Amino acid sequence: MSTAVRASAFTEPERPKNLQIRFVTIGGSFVDVIGRGEHFKNRWKCHGCKAASQFPEEEDYLFSIREKANSHAAACRAIPLT
Ligand SMILES: [Zn+2]
């Protein structure tokens, strides 16, 4: 079995200006890490299942959000509906 990263079967949504990282999920959707380009005040959201940072008012450090967003991308099987 190939371990190569496969491209999503779905069209990548437009990239917002404050997009810091975008992960492709195993369902073919995308998880965005959004922030202001600083190491804090970041949040994540999933285009597939609409999950997001649980406490967006408590914006988080990039090293923490990155791990949470990547873990979600590795588990989420929802496909983008738009
Ligand atoms: Zn999701």
Short mmCIF file of C-alpha atoms in Angstrom, two decimals, residues 11-25 28-35 41-53 62 65-73 76:
data_model
loop_
_atom_site.label_atom_id
_atom_site.label_comp_id
_atom_site.label_asym_id
_atom_site.label_seq_id
_atom_site.Cartn_x
_atom_site.Cartn_y
_atom_site.Cartn_z
CA THR A 11 -11.98 21.12 -5.23
CA GLU A 12 -9.98 23.07 -2.70
CA PRO A 13 -11.99 26.00 -1.33
CA GLU A 14 -10.71 29.50 -1.80
CA ARG A 15 -7.88 30.30 0.60
CA PRO A 16 -8.78 33.05 3.06
CA LYS A 17 -6.20 35.72 3.68
CA ASN A 18 -5.60 34.63 7.27
CA LEU A 19 -5.14 30.93 6.40
CA GLN A 20 -2.03 29.63 8.15
CA ILE A 21 -2.23 25.89 7.44
CA ARG A 22 -4.61 23.68 5.45
CA PHE A 23 -4.78 19.92 6.06
CA VAL A 24 -6.53 17.50 3.74
CA THR A 25 -8.69 15.00 5.66
CA GLY A 28 -11.10 14.38 1.15
CA SER A 29 -12.19 17.56 2.83
CA PHE A 30 -10.05 20.26 4.38
CA VAL A 31 -9.23 21.53 7.85
CA ASP A 32 -8.12 25.13 8.02
CA VAL A 33 -5.95 26.72 10.69
CA ILE A 34 -6.81 30.38 10.73
CA GLY A 35 -4.91 33.06 12.54
CA LYS A 41 -4.66 33.68 18.38
CA ASN A 42 -5.26 30.75 16.06
CA ARG A 43 -8.29 28.52 15.55
CA TRP A 44 -9.24 25.60 13.31
CA LYS A 45 -12.34 24.55 11.41
CA CYS A 46 -13.27 21.60 9.23
CA HIS A 47 -14.97 22.13 5.88
CA GLY A 48 -16.31 18.55 5.94
CA CYS A 49 -18.12 18.08 9.24
CA LYS A 50 -18.18 21.72 10.39
CA ALA A 51 -16.26 20.91 13.56
CA ALA A 52 -14.15 23.75 14.87
CA SER A 53 -12.10 24.91 17.81
CA LEU A 62 -0.10 27.61 16.66
CA ILE A 65 -3.83 24.21 17.12
CA ARG A 66 -1.67 22.55 14.48
CA GLU A 67 -1.73 19.27 16.37
CA LYS A 68 -5.49 19.42 17.00
CA ALA A 69 -6.28 20.28 13.39
CA ASN A 70 -4.00 17.57 12.02
CA SER A 71 -5.52 14.99 14.38
CA HIS A 72 -8.99 15.96 13.23
CA ALA A 73 -7.91 15.71 9.58
CA CYS A 76 -12.63 13.00 9.80
#
